[in-house]
C-alpha cells in the first residue's frame, strides 16, 4: 500500500537553521564571510557547546564530505571566490562619492588645466590570495576585507589635465635593486 508519508533517510542533521542564517546572511554583510574551514570549526564549536558528540566526525570536526553535503542541502549557500578590498574602500557609499565630486568641481573652478595634476599608484601584487568563501547564492560581489597582501611592486604615474605625463616612477620592495629589474624601463 502506497502512502504519502515522508520518511527522512540518512543521518540526522547536526546544526540548527539559525547557524545557516548566520553563515549566509549575517557574516557576509560584515565583510568577513566564512570560508570552508571556518564553517567546519563553527559546527565543531556548536556541537561542543551543546555537549554533543558525533561519532562520524573525528574530534567532533566535520570533514570535507560533510561540507559538500551541507552545501548541497542548503541551496541558498554556495562557494565563490572573494574579492579582497580594503576596509576604507568598503565604507564608501554613493553619497560620499557625490559629495567628493561636488567639492572637487567647486575647488577647480578657476584653475587652468595645465596646473591640475593627478598622481596615481598601481601595485602589481604577486598573490593576494582569493579563497573560496561560503555566501548566500546570488551574491553579486562576494568580498572580504583585508589590509595585508604579499609582496608587490609599485608604479607611480603622474599627468595633468592637458594630457602631459611626468616620467614613470617604479618602487621595488627589496633591500637591494638588481640591475636587470630596470633594463628597458624607467
mmCIF file of C-alpha atoms in Angstrom:
data_model
loop_
_atom_site.group_PDB
_atom_site.id
_atom_site.type_symbol
_atom_site.label_atom_id
_atom_site.label_comp_id
_atom_site.label_asym_id
_atom_site.label_seq_id
_atom_site.Cartn_x
_atom_site.Cartn_y
_atom_site.Cartn_z
ATOM 1 C CA UNK A 1 0.000 0.000 0.000
ATOM 2 C CA UNK A 2 1.401 3.393 -1.032
ATOM 3 C CA UNK A 3 1.098 6.361 1.281
ATOM 4 C CA UNK A 4 2.045 9.991 1.068
ATOM 5 C CA UNK A 5 4.048 9.765 4.285
ATOM 6 C CA UNK A 6 7.528 11.251 4.052
ATOM 7 C CA UNK A 7 10.363 9.445 5.752
ATOM 8 C CA UNK A 8 13.689 11.126 6.407
ATOM 9 C CA UNK A 9 16.551 8.957 5.304
ATOM 10 C CA UNK A 10 20.195 9.261 6.184
ATOM 11 C CA UNK A 11 21.792 10.691 9.286
ATOM 12 C CA UNK A 12 20.134 13.347 11.355
ATOM 13 C CA UNK A 13 21.139 16.968 10.823
ATOM 14 C CA UNK A 14 23.580 18.360 13.367
ATOM 15 C CA UNK A 15 23.219 22.133 13.173
ATOM 16 C CA UNK A 16 20.294 24.488 13.619
ATOM 17 C CA UNK A 17 18.809 26.653 10.883
ATOM 18 C CA UNK A 18 19.961 29.785 12.734
ATOM 19 C CA UNK A 19 23.566 28.749 12.032
ATOM 20 C CA UNK A 20 22.749 28.545 8.308
ATOM 21 C CA UNK A 21 21.176 32.018 8.517
ATOM 22 C CA UNK A 22 24.260 33.357 10.316
ATOM 23 C CA UNK A 23 26.572 31.976 7.630
ATOM 24 C CA UNK A 24 24.509 33.010 4.610
ATOM 25 C CA UNK A 25 23.298 36.462 5.566
ATOM 26 C CA UNK A 26 24.986 37.948 8.607
ATOM 27 C CA UNK A 27 28.722 37.290 8.200
ATOM 28 C CA UNK A 28 28.984 38.475 4.546
ATOM 29 C CA UNK A 29 27.226 41.738 5.444
ATOM 30 C CA UNK A 30 30.052 42.430 7.926
ATOM 31 C CA UNK A 31 32.642 41.966 5.147
ATOM 32 C CA UNK A 32 34.105 38.903 6.856
ATOM 33 C CA UNK A 33 32.492 35.893 5.175
ATOM 34 C CA UNK A 34 33.031 32.289 6.173
ATOM 35 C CA UNK A 35 35.463 30.024 4.337
ATOM 36 C CA UNK A 36 35.025 26.235 4.316
ATOM 37 C CA UNK A 37 37.419 25.700 7.241
ATOM 38 C CA UNK A 38 35.588 28.351 9.315
ATOM 39 C CA UNK A 39 32.243 26.645 8.713
ATOM 40 C CA UNK A 40 33.620 23.309 9.865
ATOM 41 C CA UNK A 41 35.020 24.982 13.017
ATOM 42 C CA UNK A 42 31.683 26.748 13.669
ATOM 43 C CA UNK A 43 29.890 23.394 13.555
ATOM 44 C CA UNK A 44 32.513 21.826 15.855
ATOM 45 C CA UNK A 45 32.144 24.712 18.316
ATOM 46 C CA UNK A 46 28.341 24.470 18.132
ATOM 47 C CA UNK A 47 28.400 20.724 18.853
ATOM 48 C CA UNK A 48 30.921 21.152 21.689
ATOM 49 C CA UNK A 49 28.809 23.876 23.335
ATOM 50 C CA UNK A 50 25.698 21.713 23.035
ATOM 51 C CA UNK A 51 27.623 18.885 24.725
ATOM 52 C CA UNK A 52 27.002 16.603 21.752
ATOM 53 C CA UNK A 53 29.493 14.182 20.244
ATOM 54 C CA UNK A 54 29.102 12.977 16.675
ATOM 55 C CA UNK A 55 30.937 9.722 16.109
ATOM 56 C CA UNK A 56 31.052 10.320 12.347
ATOM 57 C CA UNK A 57 33.233 13.405 12.913
ATOM 58 C CA UNK A 58 36.826 12.969 14.002
ATOM 59 C CA UNK A 59 37.266 15.015 17.215
ATOM 60 C CA UNK A 60 33.763 16.420 16.569
ATOM 61 C CA UNK A 61 35.082 18.255 13.463
ATOM 62 C CA UNK A 62 33.053 17.689 10.266
ATOM 63 C CA UNK A 63 35.014 16.575 7.223
ATOM 64 C CA UNK A 64 35.109 17.861 3.654
ATOM 65 C CA UNK A 65 32.452 15.354 2.567
ATOM 66 C CA UNK A 66 30.090 16.728 5.217
ATOM 67 C CA UNK A 67 30.725 20.247 3.887
ATOM 68 C CA UNK A 68 29.881 19.162 0.332
ATOM 69 C CA UNK A 69 26.655 17.528 1.536
ATOM 70 C CA UNK A 70 25.805 20.569 3.666
ATOM 71 C CA UNK A 71 26.111 22.908 0.673
ATOM 72 C CA UNK A 72 24.047 20.515 -1.439
ATOM 73 C CA UNK A 73 21.282 20.517 1.220
ATOM 74 C CA UNK A 74 21.267 24.306 1.546
ATOM 75 C CA UNK A 75 20.747 25.646 -1.958
ATOM 76 C CA UNK A 76 20.791 29.231 -0.696
ATOM 77 C CA UNK A 77 24.522 28.865 0.110
ATOM 78 C CA UNK A 78 27.339 28.491 -2.394
ATOM 79 C CA UNK A 79 31.136 28.729 -2.584
ATOM 80 C CA UNK A 80 32.544 31.672 -4.549
ATOM 81 C CA UNK A 81 35.955 33.303 -4.934
ATOM 82 C CA UNK A 82 36.029 36.539 -2.926
ATOM 83 C CA UNK A 83 37.464 39.898 -3.964
ATOM 84 C CA UNK A 84 39.832 41.410 -1.399
ATOM 85 C CA UNK A 85 39.045 45.059 -0.622
ATOM 86 C CA UNK A 86 40.488 47.479 1.923
ATOM 87 C CA UNK A 87 38.389 48.463 4.919
ATOM 88 C CA UNK A 88 38.296 52.165 3.910
ATOM 89 C CA UNK A 89 37.024 51.329 0.414
ATOM 90 C CA UNK A 90 34.339 49.068 1.853
ATOM 91 C CA UNK A 91 32.910 52.013 3.828
ATOM 92 C CA UNK A 92 32.494 54.252 0.733
ATOM 93 C CA UNK A 93 28.910 54.825 -0.393
ATOM 94 C CA UNK A 94 27.183 56.772 -3.199
ATOM 95 C CA UNK A 95 26.625 59.878 -1.068
ATOM 96 C CA UNK A 96 30.333 60.092 -0.184
ATOM 97 C CA UNK A 97 31.346 59.852 -3.857
ATOM 98 C CA UNK A 98 28.813 62.511 -4.924
ATOM 99 C CA UNK A 99 29.993 64.888 -2.174
ATOM 100 C CA UNK A 100 33.600 64.417 -3.295
ATOM 101 C CA UNK A 101 32.862 65.383 -6.912
ATOM 102 C CA UNK A 102 30.703 68.351 -5.884
ATOM 103 C CA UNK A 103 33.556 69.675 -3.715
ATOM 104 C CA UNK A 104 36.122 68.986 -6.466
ATOM 105 C CA UNK A 105 34.100 70.958 -9.035
ATOM 106 C CA UNK A 106 33.910 73.913 -6.643
ATOM 107 C CA UNK A 107 37.660 73.869 -5.892
ATOM 108 C CA UNK A 108 38.822 73.570 -9.532
ATOM 109 C CA UNK A 109 36.547 76.273 -10.960
ATOM 110 C CA UNK A 110 39.228 78.947 -11.863
ATOM 111 C CA UNK A 111 42.333 76.757 -12.183
ATOM 112 C CA UNK A 112 43.850 76.227 -15.691
ATOM 113 C CA UNK A 113 44.155 72.569 -16.894
ATOM 114 C CA UNK A 114 47.970 72.840 -17.076
ATOM 115 C CA UNK A 115 48.022 73.280 -13.276
ATOM 116 C CA UNK A 116 45.789 70.311 -12.460
ATOM 117 C CA UNK A 117 47.916 67.216 -11.900
ATOM 118 C CA UNK A 118 46.863 63.767 -10.787
ATOM 119 C CA UNK A 119 49.173 61.205 -9.218
ATOM 120 C CA UNK A 120 48.238 57.544 -9.096
ATOM 121 C CA UNK A 121 49.972 54.486 -7.726
ATOM 122 C CA UNK A 122 49.325 50.996 -9.032
ATOM 123 C CA UNK A 123 50.507 47.909 -7.173
ATOM 124 C CA UNK A 124 51.444 44.781 -9.076
ATOM 125 C CA UNK A 125 50.813 42.102 -6.459
ATOM 126 C CA UNK A 126 52.432 38.679 -6.519
ATOM 127 C CA UNK A 127 49.480 36.862 -4.951
ATOM 128 C CA UNK A 128 46.923 38.416 -2.607
ATOM 129 C CA UNK A 129 45.121 35.086 -2.245
ATOM 130 C CA UNK A 130 41.455 34.703 -3.104
ATOM 131 C CA UNK A 131 39.958 31.830 -1.137
ATOM 132 C CA UNK A 132 36.553 30.376 -1.860
ATOM 133 C CA UNK A 133 34.055 31.668 0.673
ATOM 134 C CA UNK A 134 30.615 30.404 1.588
ATOM 135 C CA UNK A 135 27.971 33.025 0.905
ATOM 136 C CA UNK A 136 24.327 33.375 0.002
ATOM 137 C CA UNK A 137 23.576 32.239 -3.547
ATOM 138 C CA UNK A 138 23.127 35.172 -5.920
ATOM 139 C CA UNK A 139 25.559 37.466 -4.089
ATOM 140 C CA UNK A 140 26.812 39.758 -6.846
ATOM 141 C CA UNK A 141 30.175 40.738 -5.358
ATOM 142 C CA UNK A 142 31.460 38.353 -2.687
ATOM 143 C CA UNK A 143 34.103 40.334 -0.808
ATOM 144 C CA UNK A 144 36.245 40.052 2.267
ATOM 145 C CA UNK A 145 38.069 42.902 3.902
ATOM 146 C CA UNK A 146 41.851 42.515 4.078
ATOM 147 C CA UNK A 147 44.541 45.058 4.927
ATOM 148 C CA UNK A 148 47.542 42.874 4.181
ATOM 149 C CA UNK A 149 48.879 41.381 0.999
ATOM 150 C CA UNK A 150 52.020 39.691 -0.230
ATOM 151 C CA UNK A 151 54.997 41.377 -1.917
ATOM 152 C CA UNK A 152 54.282 43.955 -4.593
ATOM 153 C CA UNK A 153 55.917 46.428 -6.963
ATOM 154 C CA UNK A 154 54.503 49.965 -7.093
ATOM 155 C CA UNK A 155 54.307 52.001 -10.298
ATOM 156 C CA UNK A 156 53.585 55.711 -9.930
ATOM 157 C CA UNK A 157 52.134 57.738 -12.830
ATOM 158 C CA UNK A 158 51.565 61.494 -12.853
ATOM 159 C CA UNK A 159 49.769 63.529 -15.522
ATOM 160 C CA UNK A 160 47.918 66.812 -15.909
ATOM 161 C CA UNK A 161 44.533 67.785 -17.352
ATOM 162 C CA UNK A 162 46.199 68.888 -20.640
ATOM 163 C CA UNK A 163 47.480 65.345 -21.226
ATOM 164 C CA UNK A 164 51.171 65.792 -20.296
ATOM 165 C CA UNK A 165 52.779 62.914 -18.367
ATOM 166 C CA UNK A 166 55.691 63.001 -15.946
ATOM 167 C CA UNK A 167 58.217 60.118 -16.165
ATOM 168 C CA UNK A 168 57.116 56.860 -14.509
ATOM 169 C CA UNK A 169 58.431 56.029 -11.070
ATOM 170 C CA UNK A 170 58.823 52.368 -10.084
ATOM 171 C CA UNK A 171 59.231 51.362 -6.447
ATOM 172 C CA UNK A 172 60.573 47.841 -5.867
ATOM 173 C CA UNK A 173 60.047 46.340 -2.421
ATOM 174 C CA UNK A 174 63.524 44.964 -1.828
ATOM 175 C CA UNK A 175 66.644 45.663 0.185
ATOM 176 C CA UNK A 176 68.837 45.622 -2.947
ATOM 177 C CA UNK A 177 67.951 46.655 -6.500
ATOM 178 C CA UNK A 178 69.007 44.249 -9.256
ATOM 179 C CA UNK A 179 70.137 45.996 -12.445
ATOM 180 C CA UNK A 180 68.130 43.514 -14.550
ATOM 181 C CA UNK A 181 64.910 44.849 -12.994
ATOM 182 C CA UNK A 182 65.404 48.270 -14.588
ATOM 183 C CA UNK A 183 66.561 47.153 -18.064
ATOM 184 C CA UNK A 184 64.357 48.718 -20.726
ATOM 185 C CA UNK A 185 62.324 50.625 -18.161
ATOM 186 C CA UNK A 186 62.342 53.759 -16.029
#
